[in-house]
Every structure is written in structure tokens, then in C-alpha cells.
Amino acid sequence: MPRDGYNPSMTSSNLIKMAAAAVIGIALGLIYGWVIDPIEYTDVPPNILREDYRADYVLMVAEAYQKEIDSETAARRLAVLGSESPAVITASTIEYANRNAFAQEEIQILQNLLTAMQTYQPQGNSGP
Amino acid sequence: MSRFNFRSQFFQLFFALLAGLGLGLVYSWFLSPVTYVDATPAILRSDFKDQYRIVIAASYASTQNLDRARVRLQLLGDVDPVGELSAQAQRMLAAGETFEKARPLAQLATDLNQGFASLPSPTPFTVLTPQVVSTISVTETQTEETVIIEETVTPFPTILFEQTPITPVVIETATPRATFTPVPGPGAPFALVGRDTVCAPGTQAGLLQFMLMDSRRKQVAGIEIIVTWSRGEDRFFTGFKPELGNGYADFIMERDTVYSVRIAAGGAFVSDIVAPACTDPNGMSYPGGLLLTFQQP
């Protein structure tokens, strides 16, 4: 007869087997949760956009600035890309543009935007 | 007994595996889920998508590069990009935004519908950096000479001829990224092709409805309509009520007021518009509506 609280089948060998099974289970769970079916995000902010999309967004802001000449609006549009200053965001985009063979005219309008952002002084909030 | 032990061990291992699996899922889904660092515009939150569309439209207003604007809109993954532009413009106006802020969205929707830019393409920014250096190979026979020059980008041309200079054939290899795409001119002006009285009791009294179509009778969104009367003027666009059609717009007329209608982009001018008098089945008179149909020839 087994003593109270003592399971004769729970030997150290069994414990090792159970631990191994648990580790395998954890590994399978991680693979499934990280690789096979990871959490899908659908409502993300723009600050995690891939670098090329960020660059294209900044280029769009620069193109719009060419016509609007409105530093306030341009700075507000750039602000959605993160907490860095608009000038820093534009400068890093120019670096990306130089690395990726953007057209000279595109780099030039990015330079124009950078100049505007470097001299821009925030004046308060208004609409988008 | 040994069979019982075998089954018991099997279940213990099975439950250990399940517990581990559960722990792994909890960790990978909740405690440390995959962190997105390279998101695409398609999964942006809807308000950021709106901001993205505004910037696309503002960029387009500056460059008139319709192809690039179309590609950029596709990044957002909208099923109906034109409809989204129109709906957003409508939302902006309904939220009290100024007409000028909604205009680029409506303009882009219009141009996407008609397939070309309404405004002329701006003159491309002139860049004078690329210079040409030429490598020339000359093959001469008794009767003909062939000269091929392959260009690369660097200093000014240094062309060395071993004999009498001849006219070179230049094969350019430097291909800058296209930014400004030449586009055709604006479409033909709209003409009034229908003016129908709408007497339908229960509908909005004095409703002036517009339907604008292109030459293929396809409804056109984003066309600006100007309604003027003795005490004022109102401007609005087609396509702001997508549920009634991309080419639809409407306006409420007051009784005994004479209106004029003009399609902003060089379109028809229609004057002397008043709410027609209609009679209901009980013989009572009420202000009816009008449906004006415009079409490009």
C-alpha cells in the first residue's frame, strides 16, 4: 500500500519526463504564438511605419510644402511620425533618400522642407 | 497494474505538454507579443489613414502626379479609394472644416475618376548636376563610320577624337526616377442635358438635386458646383453622398428665391432656377424639387 501523499509513479525519472514535456509544450506555444499565428495589429500609429513608407510620407509633406509654404501645417503633419522634432525627422529622411538614390529634385524639396523645419517656431494647435 | 501505470504516465506527460503549450501561448500572445516595427500604411488606425489621405491629396495638389497619388492611395488598402476620398471630404465639411481643406481630397477623387489631372503639371524643378563624360569607340571602314558613346554621370564632356570629328550617336544610360508625369489637359465642360421637376410628397421641399456624368454616363465625384442667389452663394462637390451616387449632390432651395447654378470647372451656367410648385393628391400646393443632369459631351 502506498503511503499517504506518496505517488509511487512520481519518480525522479517521471518528473524529468514531465518537465521535458512541459518544455516542449512551451516551445510549441512560443512557435505558434510568435511565428505561426502571431498577434495581428490593425490600428497602429504611424511612428512604426517601415522606413521606406516613412520616407515617402515625409516626401509627400515636402511636396505639399512646395505649394503651401506653410511650416505650421508641415510640422503638424510630420509630428504624427513620432516624438522627434520635425527637423530631425526630415534630416533622417534626407539621409535615407541619399542612400536610396532618390531623384535630385526630390532631395532638393526635402532640403527645402528641412530648412523650413529648422527655422520653424511652434505657434499652437489648429486643425490638420 | 503496469497497464494502469503506463496510462497514468501517458496522461501526466500529455497534461504537462498541454500546460507548457498554454504557458507558451500566454507568453507569446499576451506577455510578449510580436512587436511591429515595420508596419504598412494599410494597418494604420483610421484617423491616421485620414491624415495619410490628406497628405497624399496635398502632395498631389502640388505635383499633379496622378499615377504616384494612385499608388500611394493603394498602400492604404481601401476597397474604393475614390469613395474613401469623397467620404472623408464630406466628413471634414460636416465637422466644420473649411472648404479649402477638403478641396484637395475632392480634387484628387475627381482626377482619379476621370483618369487625368485637371490642372496642368507643374514645371519640374531644374537640377543642373549631372554632367557627361563620354567613352568613345570608333570603328572605321572605308565607307562608313560608327561611333558609340556610353554615358556615365560625372564631369563635363571630354571627347577625344583620333581623327576628324564626326557627329556622335549618343546612347543615354542614366535614367533618373520619374517624378512628374505629363498628363492630358482638363476634360470637356459639363453641359445641362436634363432638367426634371420632382414632385414627390414626403421628400424635402425645394430639393435641388444634381447628377454629373462623364461622356460615358459614368457618375463623376468631386466636381465643384456653385449655387448663387441674391443674398449669397454656396459651393459644394458631387460625391459627398456616396450612397446616392458618386455624381450626386443636392441643395435646399427656399421658396420664391431665384438661383443660378454653375459648374466650377468651366461648365454650364444655368440661371432662373426656382422651386417648382407641386400639388399633392389633396390639391394642396407645395414646393417641389428639381433634378439637373449634367454630362460631358
Tab-separated table of N, CA and C in Angstrom, chain A residues 7 9-10 14 17-35 37-51 53 56-57 59-68 76-77 80 100-106 108-109 112 126-128, chain B residues 5 8-9 12-14 16-25 27-30 32-46 48 51-52 54-56 58-64 68 72 75 92 97 101 104 119 124-127 129-130 176-180:
chain	number	residue	atom	x	y	z
A	7	ASN	N	3.062	9.225	-4.281
A	7	ASN	CA	2.652	8.587	-5.527
A	7	ASN	C	3.821	7.760	-6.021
A	9	SER	N	4.291	6.385	-8.718
A	9	SER	CA	4.672	6.576	-10.122
A	9	SER	C	5.473	7.857	-10.318
A	10	MET	N	5.450	8.766	-9.346
A	10	MET	CA	6.131	10.055	-9.487
A	10	MET	C	7.596	9.923	-9.073
A	14	ASN	N	10.166	10.140	-13.799
A	14	ASN	CA	8.901	10.688	-14.295
A	14	ASN	C	8.897	12.208	-14.252
A	17	LYS	N	10.671	13.500	-17.176
A	17	LYS	CA	9.851	13.356	-18.384
A	17	LYS	C	8.785	14.446	-18.455
A	18	MET	N	8.144	14.720	-17.320
A	18	MET	CA	7.101	15.753	-17.316
A	18	MET	C	7.682	17.128	-17.584
A	19	ALA	N	8.830	17.379	-16.999
A	19	ALA	CA	9.470	18.678	-17.244
A	19	ALA	C	9.825	18.821	-18.714
A	20	ALA	N	10.328	17.737	-19.295
A	20	ALA	CA	10.675	17.784	-20.716
A	20	ALA	C	9.423	18.030	-21.552
A	21	ALA	N	8.315	17.346	-21.185
A	21	ALA	CA	7.069	17.552	-21.930
A	21	ALA	C	6.603	18.993	-21.803
A	22	ALA	N	6.736	19.550	-20.606
A	22	ALA	CA	6.318	20.945	-20.403
A	22	ALA	C	7.181	21.891	-21.237
A	23	VAL	N	8.482	21.634	-21.261
A	23	VAL	CA	9.380	22.493	-22.050
A	23	VAL	C	9.034	22.410	-23.530
A	24	ILE	N	8.766	21.179	-23.982
A	24	ILE	CA	8.370	21.024	-25.390
A	24	ILE	C	7.065	21.793	-25.651
A	25	GLY	N	6.138	21.692	-24.711
A	25	GLY	CA	4.872	22.416	-24.858
A	25	GLY	C	5.083	23.911	-24.919
A	26	ILE	N	5.940	24.407	-24.027
A	26	ILE	CA	6.221	25.851	-24.038
A	26	ILE	C	6.833	26.257	-25.374
A	27	ALA	N	7.766	25.453	-25.852
A	27	ALA	CA	8.411	25.779	-27.125
A	27	ALA	C	7.393	25.801	-28.255
A	28	LEU	N	6.515	24.784	-28.261
A	28	LEU	CA	5.482	24.759	-29.300
A	28	LEU	C	4.573	25.980	-29.195
A	29	GLY	N	4.221	26.332	-27.955
A	29	GLY	CA	3.367	27.503	-27.747
A	29	GLY	C	4.015	28.780	-28.242
A	30	LEU	N	5.303	28.921	-27.968
A	30	LEU	CA	6.006	30.131	-28.417
A	30	LEU	C	6.088	30.184	-29.943
A	31	ILE	N	6.390	29.019	-30.535
A	31	ILE	CA	6.471	28.987	-32.006
A	31	ILE	C	5.119	29.359	-32.613
A	32	TYR	N	4.060	28.800	-32.044
A	32	TYR	CA	2.737	29.087	-32.581
A	32	TYR	C	2.377	30.572	-32.391
A	33	GLY	N	2.680	31.073	-31.195
A	33	GLY	CA	2.279	32.446	-30.869
A	33	GLY	C	3.143	33.519	-31.505
A	34	TRP	N	4.371	33.193	-31.808
A	34	TRP	CA	5.263	34.204	-32.390
A	34	TRP	C	5.420	34.084	-33.903
A	35	VAL	N	5.306	32.813	-34.385
A	35	VAL	CA	5.604	32.592	-35.810
A	35	VAL	C	4.368	32.201	-36.601
A	37	ASP	N	0.993	31.983	-35.750
A	37	ASP	CA	-0.203	32.822	-35.656
A	37	ASP	C	0.040	33.959	-34.662
A	38	PRO	N	0.924	34.885	-35.013
A	38	PRO	CA	1.224	35.961	-34.062
A	38	PRO	C	0.059	36.943	-33.954
A	39	ILE	N	0.091	37.739	-32.923
A	39	ILE	CA	-0.904	38.799	-32.752
A	39	ILE	C	-0.859	39.705	-33.992
A	40	GLU	N	-2.032	39.983	-34.574
A	40	GLU	CA	-2.079	40.877	-35.727
A	40	GLU	C	-2.576	42.239	-35.288
A	41	TYR	N	-1.805	43.236	-35.613
A	41	TYR	CA	-2.185	44.600	-35.255
A	41	TYR	C	-2.946	45.215	-36.417
A	42	THR	N	-3.988	45.957	-36.114
A	42	THR	CA	-4.755	46.575	-37.187
A	42	THR	C	-4.880	48.083	-37.006
A	43	ASP	N	-4.636	48.571	-35.840
A	43	ASP	CA	-4.824	50.006	-35.594
A	43	ASP	C	-3.529	50.593	-35.058
A	44	VAL	N	-2.518	50.607	-35.884
A	44	VAL	CA	-1.205	51.036	-35.397
A	44	VAL	C	-0.995	52.526	-35.680
A	45	PRO	N	-0.160	53.163	-34.892
A	45	PRO	CA	0.174	54.568	-35.165
A	45	PRO	C	1.276	54.650	-36.231
A	46	PRO	N	1.428	55.802	-36.851
A	46	PRO	CA	2.396	55.919	-37.951
A	46	PRO	C	3.850	55.852	-37.509
A	47	ASN	N	4.112	55.986	-36.220
A	47	ASN	CA	5.523	56.014	-35.801
A	47	ASN	C	6.221	54.672	-35.957
A	48	ILE	N	5.453	53.597	-36.282
A	48	ILE	CA	6.117	52.319	-36.529
A	48	ILE	C	6.039	51.943	-38.002
A	49	LEU	N	5.781	52.922	-38.843
A	49	LEU	CA	5.796	52.644	-40.282
A	49	LEU	C	7.187	52.200	-40.707
A	50	ARG	N	7.240	51.327	-41.703
A	50	ARG	CA	8.525	50.902	-42.236
A	50	ARG	C	9.249	52.118	-42.799
A	51	GLU	N	10.561	52.033	-42.840
A	51	GLU	CA	11.365	53.208	-43.150
A	51	GLU	C	11.032	53.803	-44.528
A	53	TYR	N	8.173	53.668	-46.107
A	53	TYR	CA	6.889	54.355	-46.046
A	53	TYR	C	7.030	55.694	-45.306
A	56	ASP	N	8.541	58.086	-47.700
A	56	ASP	CA	7.589	58.550	-48.705
A	56	ASP	C	6.600	59.533	-48.089
A	57	TYR	N	6.215	59.284	-46.845
A	57	TYR	CA	5.296	60.214	-46.168
A	57	TYR	C	5.950	61.597	-46.021
A	59	LEU	N	8.319	62.741	-47.812
A	59	LEU	CA	8.427	63.321	-49.159
A	59	LEU	C	7.102	63.970	-49.569
A	60	MET	N	6.000	63.317	-49.245
A	60	MET	CA	4.690	63.909	-49.560
A	60	MET	C	4.510	65.233	-48.838
A	61	VAL	N	4.903	65.250	-47.572
A	61	VAL	CA	4.788	66.507	-46.811
A	61	VAL	C	5.640	67.593	-47.473
A	62	ALA	N	6.822	67.187	-47.927
A	62	ALA	CA	7.715	68.155	-48.576
A	62	ALA	C	7.124	68.646	-49.890
A	63	GLU	N	6.523	67.729	-50.641
A	63	GLU	CA	5.903	68.131	-51.911
A	63	GLU	C	4.753	69.097	-51.660
A	64	ALA	N	3.955	68.788	-50.644
A	64	ALA	CA	2.851	69.686	-50.319
A	64	ALA	C	3.374	71.049	-49.865
A	65	TYR	N	4.479	71.020	-49.121
A	65	TYR	CA	5.049	72.272	-48.613
A	65	TYR	C	5.505	73.173	-49.769
A	66	GLN	N	5.964	72.546	-50.862
A	66	GLN	CA	6.409	73.330	-52.017
A	66	GLN	C	5.312	74.264	-52.496
A	67	LYS	N	4.060	73.806	-52.382
A	67	LYS	CA	2.954	74.633	-52.855
A	67	LYS	C	2.367	75.490	-51.737
A	68	GLU	N	2.238	74.890	-50.564
A	68	GLU	CA	1.529	75.586	-49.491
A	68	GLU	C	2.417	76.601	-48.763
A	76	ARG	N	3.035	69.900	-38.303
A	76	ARG	CA	1.961	69.106	-37.697
A	76	ARG	C	1.828	67.754	-38.400
A	77	ARG	N	1.991	67.768	-39.723
A	77	ARG	CA	1.911	66.502	-40.456
A	77	ARG	C	3.079	65.582	-40.103
A	80	VAL	N	3.099	63.324	-36.577
A	80	VAL	CA	2.471	62.013	-36.367
A	80	VAL	C	3.497	60.886	-36.479
A	100	ASN	N	19.249	55.806	-50.968
A	100	ASN	CA	18.398	55.015	-51.855
A	100	ASN	C	18.142	55.677	-53.206
A	101	ALA	N	19.040	56.547	-53.608
A	101	ALA	CA	19.029	57.099	-54.968
A	101	ALA	C	17.716	57.775	-55.327
A	102	PHE	N	17.219	58.597	-54.417
A	102	PHE	CA	16.071	59.424	-54.771
A	102	PHE	C	16.516	60.414	-55.847
A	103	ALA	N	15.561	60.899	-56.627
A	103	ALA	CA	15.878	61.900	-57.650
A	103	ALA	C	16.391	63.179	-56.978
A	104	GLN	N	17.244	63.877	-57.696
A	104	GLN	CA	17.817	65.109	-57.148
A	104	GLN	C	16.727	66.106	-56.774
A	105	GLU	N	15.691	66.181	-57.589
A	105	GLU	CA	14.643	67.170	-57.295
A	105	GLU	C	13.892	66.805	-56.021
A	106	GLU	N	13.773	65.495	-55.763
A	106	GLU	CA	13.109	65.083	-54.529
A	106	GLU	C	13.978	65.426	-53.321
A	108	GLN	N	16.043	67.775	-53.235
A	108	GLN	CA	16.047	69.237	-53.103
A	108	GLN	C	14.815	69.729	-52.347
A	109	ILE	N	13.649	69.151	-52.657
A	109	ILE	CA	12.459	69.639	-51.944
A	109	ILE	C	12.470	69.165	-50.489
A	112	ASN	N	14.490	71.720	-48.843
A	112	ASN	CA	13.685	72.924	-48.607
A	112	ASN	C	12.833	72.758	-47.347
A	126	SER	N	-3.870	73.926	-34.236
A	126	SER	CA	-5.049	74.217	-35.064
A	126	SER	C	-5.417	72.928	-35.775
A	127	GLY	N	-6.284	72.998	-36.747
A	127	GLY	CA	-6.769	71.793	-37.430
A	127	GLY	C	-5.696	71.093	-38.224
A	128	PRO	N	-5.981	69.903	-38.780
A	128	PRO	CA	-4.983	69.145	-39.534
A	128	PRO	C	-4.629	69.793	-40.856
B	5	ASN	N	-0.233	2.015	-14.907
B	5	ASN	CA	0.912	2.927	-14.785
B	5	ASN	C	1.260	3.570	-16.115
B	8	SER	N	-1.346	6.144	-16.860
B	8	SER	CA	-1.161	7.269	-15.944
B	8	SER	C	0.013	8.138	-16.378
B	9	GLN	N	1.099	7.486	-16.733
B	9	GLN	CA	2.279	8.250	-17.181
B	9	GLN	C	1.980	9.012	-18.462
B	12	GLN	N	-0.038	12.036	-17.638
B	12	GLN	CA	0.795	13.045	-16.961
B	12	GLN	C	1.641	13.804	-17.972
B	13	LEU	N	2.246	13.057	-18.881
B	13	LEU	CA	3.076	13.717	-19.897
B	13	LEU	C	2.226	14.586	-20.803
B	14	PHE	N	1.034	14.077	-21.152
B	14	PHE	CA	0.152	14.821	-22.029
B	14	PHE	C	-0.270	16.149	-21.391
B	16	ALA	N	1.296	17.700	-19.003
B	16	ALA	CA	2.478	18.565	-18.890
B	16	ALA	C	2.730	19.300	-20.208
B	17	LEU	N	2.545	18.555	-21.301
B	17	LEU	CA	2.724	19.168	-22.623
B	17	LEU	C	1.690	20.267	-22.847
B	18	LEU	N	0.434	19.960	-22.494
B	18	LEU	CA	-0.637	20.955	-22.666
B	18	LEU	C	-0.376	22.183	-21.812
B	19	ALA	N	0.046	21.969	-20.572
B	19	ALA	CA	0.321	23.106	-19.694
B	19	ALA	C	1.437	23.970	-20.264
B	20	GLY	N	2.469	23.295	-20.777
B	20	GLY	CA	3.566	24.036	-21.392
B	20	GLY	C	3.099	24.817	-22.601
B	21	LEU	N	2.258	24.174	-23.403
B	21	LEU	CA	1.722	24.851	-24.592
B	21	LEU	C	0.934	26.099	-24.196
B	22	GLY	N	0.107	25.914	-23.163
B	22	GLY	CA	-0.674	27.062	-22.680
B	22	GLY	C	0.213	28.183	-22.185
B	23	LEU	N	1.229	27.831	-21.421
B	23	LEU	CA	2.145	28.864	-20.926
B	23	LEU	C	2.837	29.578	-22.091
B	24	GLY	N	3.251	28.784	-23.087
B	24	GLY	CA	3.918	29.376	-24.248
B	24	GLY	C	3.019	30.340	-24.989
B	25	LEU	N	1.737	29.954	-25.149
B	25	LEU	CA	0.797	30.836	-25.855
B	25	LEU	C	0.527	32.109	-25.069
B	27	TYR	N	2.480	33.547	-23.006
B	27	TYR	CA	3.668	34.409	-23.074
B	27	TYR	C	3.768	35.092	-24.439
B	28	SER	N	3.528	34.305	-25.519
B	28	SER	CA	3.752	34.860	-26.863
B	28	SER	C	2.608	35.752	-27.340
B	29	TRP	N	1.398	35.554	-26.801
B	29	TRP	CA	0.279	36.385	-27.238
B	29	TRP	C	0.029	37.578	-26.324
B	30	PHE	N	0.295	37.384	-25.032
B	30	PHE	CA	-0.089	38.439	-24.095
B	30	PHE	C	1.092	39.110	-23.396
B	32	SER	N	4.482	38.849	-24.116
B	32	SER	CA	5.499	39.390	-25.010
B	32	SER	C	5.119	39.129	-26.464
B	33	PRO	N	4.049	39.796	-26.923
B	33	PRO	CA	3.604	39.555	-28.299
B	33	PRO	C	4.603	40.125	-29.302
B	34	VAL	N	4.447	39.693	-30.540
B	34	VAL	CA	5.302	40.211	-31.610
B	34	VAL	C	5.180	41.727	-31.663
B	35	THR	N	6.297	42.400	-31.698
B	35	THR	CA	6.286	43.868	-31.765
B	35	THR	C	6.452	44.304	-33.214
B	36	TYR	N	5.515	45.108	-33.668
B	36	TYR	CA	5.595	45.584	-35.037
B	36	TYR	C	6.525	46.790	-35.109
B	37	VAL	N	7.469	46.716	-36.017
B	37	VAL	CA	8.344	47.866	-36.216
B	37	VAL	C	8.337	48.299	-37.678
B	38	ASP	N	7.824	47.463	-38.546
B	38	ASP	CA	7.810	47.764	-39.970
B	38	ASP	C	6.387	47.683	-40.501
B	39	ALA	N	5.545	48.528	-39.966
B	39	ALA	CA	4.138	48.479	-40.355
B	39	ALA	C	3.934	49.090	-41.734
B	40	THR	N	2.859	48.665	-42.370
B	40	THR	CA	2.478	49.262	-43.651
B	40	THR	C	1.328	50.249	-43.402
B	41	PRO	N	1.126	51.174	-44.319
B	41	PRO	CA	0.033	52.136	-44.122
B	41	PRO	C	-1.334	51.467	-44.040
B	42	ALA	N	-1.454	50.254	-44.593
B	42	ALA	CA	-2.762	49.590	-44.611
B	42	ALA	C	-3.275	49.259	-43.219
B	43	ILE	N	-2.373	49.121	-42.228
B	43	ILE	CA	-2.850	48.751	-40.895
B	43	ILE	C	-2.846	49.947	-39.944
B	44	LEU	N	-2.754	51.140	-40.509
B	44	LEU	CA	-2.819	52.332	-39.656
B	44	LEU	C	-4.224	52.475	-39.071
B	45	ARG	N	-4.279	53.133	-37.934
B	45	ARG	CA	-5.571	53.438	-37.333
B	45	ARG	C	-6.329	54.370	-38.270
B	46	SER	N	-7.654	54.324	-38.232
B	46	SER	CA	-8.442	55.034	-39.241
B	46	SER	C	-8.169	56.542	-39.245
B	48	PHE	N	-5.378	57.985	-38.536
B	48	PHE	CA	-4.095	58.203	-39.194
B	48	PHE	C	-4.201	57.951	-40.696
B	51	GLN	N	-5.361	61.107	-42.078
B	51	GLN	CA	-4.241	62.057	-42.174
B	51	GLN	C	-3.368	61.709	-43.386
B	52	TYR	N	-3.160	60.428	-43.607
B	52	TYR	CA	-2.343	59.964	-44.739
B	52	TYR	C	-2.983	60.410	-46.054
B	54	ILE	N	-4.987	62.937	-46.489
B	54	ILE	CA	-4.862	64.396	-46.606
B	54	ILE	C	-3.496	64.751	-47.181
B	55	VAL	N	-2.469	64.081	-46.691
B	55	VAL	CA	-1.112	64.389	-47.168
B	55	VAL	C	-0.938	63.938	-48.620
B	56	ILE	N	-1.506	62.801	-48.963
B	56	ILE	CA	-1.452	62.360	-50.365
B	56	ILE	C	-2.115	63.407	-51.264
B	58	ALA	N	-2.672	66.582	-50.631
B	58	ALA	CA	-1.915	67.840	-50.632
B	58	ALA	C	-0.678	67.724	-51.521
B	59	SER	N	-0.035	66.573	-51.465
B	59	SER	CA	1.127	66.336	-52.327
B	59	SER	C	0.703	66.352	-53.788
B	60	TYR	N	-0.437	65.718	-54.058
B	60	TYR	CA	-0.930	65.682	-55.438
B	60	TYR	C	-1.277	67.092	-55.930
B	61	ALA	N	-1.857	67.885	-55.045
B	61	ALA	CA	-2.197	69.258	-55.433
B	61	ALA	C	-0.950	70.032	-55.843
B	62	SER	N	0.178	69.638	-55.282
B	62	SER	CA	1.433	70.327	-55.603
B	62	SER	C	2.079	69.763	-56.859
B	63	THR	N	2.087	68.440	-56.997
B	63	THR	CA	2.839	67.822	-58.103
B	63	THR	C	1.984	67.469	-59.311
B	64	GLN	N	0.683	67.284	-59.085
B	64	GLN	CA	-0.229	66.806	-60.145
B	64	GLN	C	0.221	65.463	-60.711
B	68	ARG	N	1.391	58.577	-59.186
B	68	ARG	CA	2.006	58.388	-57.872
B	68	ARG	C	0.957	58.493	-56.767
B	72	ARG	N	0.056	55.615	-54.053
B	72	ARG	CA	0.097	55.895	-52.612
B	72	ARG	C	-1.232	55.558	-51.951
B	75	LEU	N	-1.676	51.973	-51.098
B	75	LEU	CA	-0.979	51.498	-49.902
B	75	LEU	C	-1.912	51.406	-48.698
B	92	MET	N	-15.131	65.897	-43.335
B	92	MET	CA	-14.422	67.108	-42.923
B	92	MET	C	-15.349	68.315	-42.951
B	97	GLU	N	-14.761	71.727	-40.955
B	97	GLU	CA	-13.504	72.127	-41.599
B	97	GLU	C	-13.814	73.068	-42.759
B	101	LYS	N	-9.758	73.098	-47.059
B	101	LYS	CA	-9.061	71.907	-46.557
B	101	LYS	C	-9.592	70.637	-47.200
B	104	PRO	N	-8.568	69.576	-51.743
B	104	PRO	CA	-7.600	68.663	-52.379
B	104	PRO	C	-8.091	67.223	-52.451
B	119	LEU	N	-5.521	69.973	-63.480
B	119	LEU	CA	-4.669	71.146	-63.596
B	119	LEU	C	-3.410	70.773	-64.359
B	124	PRO	N	8.900	70.866	-63.859
B	124	PRO	CA	9.789	70.158	-62.950
B	124	PRO	C	10.921	71.040	-62.457
B	125	PHE	N	11.311	70.789	-61.226
B	125	PHE	CA	12.432	71.509	-60.647
B	125	PHE	C	13.684	71.205	-61.458
B	126	THR	N	14.407	72.228	-61.853
B	126	THR	CA	15.573	72.011	-62.694
B	126	THR	C	16.800	71.732	-61.851
B	127	VAL	N	17.452	70.659	-62.150
B	127	VAL	CA	18.672	70.290	-61.440
B	127	VAL	C	19.800	70.220	-62.446
B	129	THR	N	22.995	69.188	-62.016
B	129	THR	CA	24.190	68.474	-61.559
B	129	THR	C	24.771	67.473	-62.552
B	130	PRO	N	23.976	66.599	-63.154
B	130	PRO	CA	24.607	65.568	-63.961
B	130	PRO	C	25.371	66.165	-65.132
B	176	PRO	N	16.966	58.943	-64.556
B	176	PRO	CA	16.510	59.438	-63.252
B	176	PRO	C	15.109	58.942	-62.944
B	177	ARG	N	14.795	58.861	-61.643
B	177	ARG	CA	13.449	58.443	-61.234
B	177	ARG	C	12.432	59.453	-61.716
B	178	ALA	N	11.385	58.953	-62.325
B	178	ALA	CA	10.349	59.858	-62.816
B	178	ALA	C	9.555	60.405	-61.660
B	179	THR	N	9.353	61.684	-61.671
B	179	THR	CA	8.558	62.291	-60.614
B	179	THR	C	7.322	62.981	-61.199
B	180	PHE	N	7.535	63.746	-62.214
B	180	PHE	CA	6.417	64.475	-62.791
B	180	PHE	C	5.973	63.785	-64.074
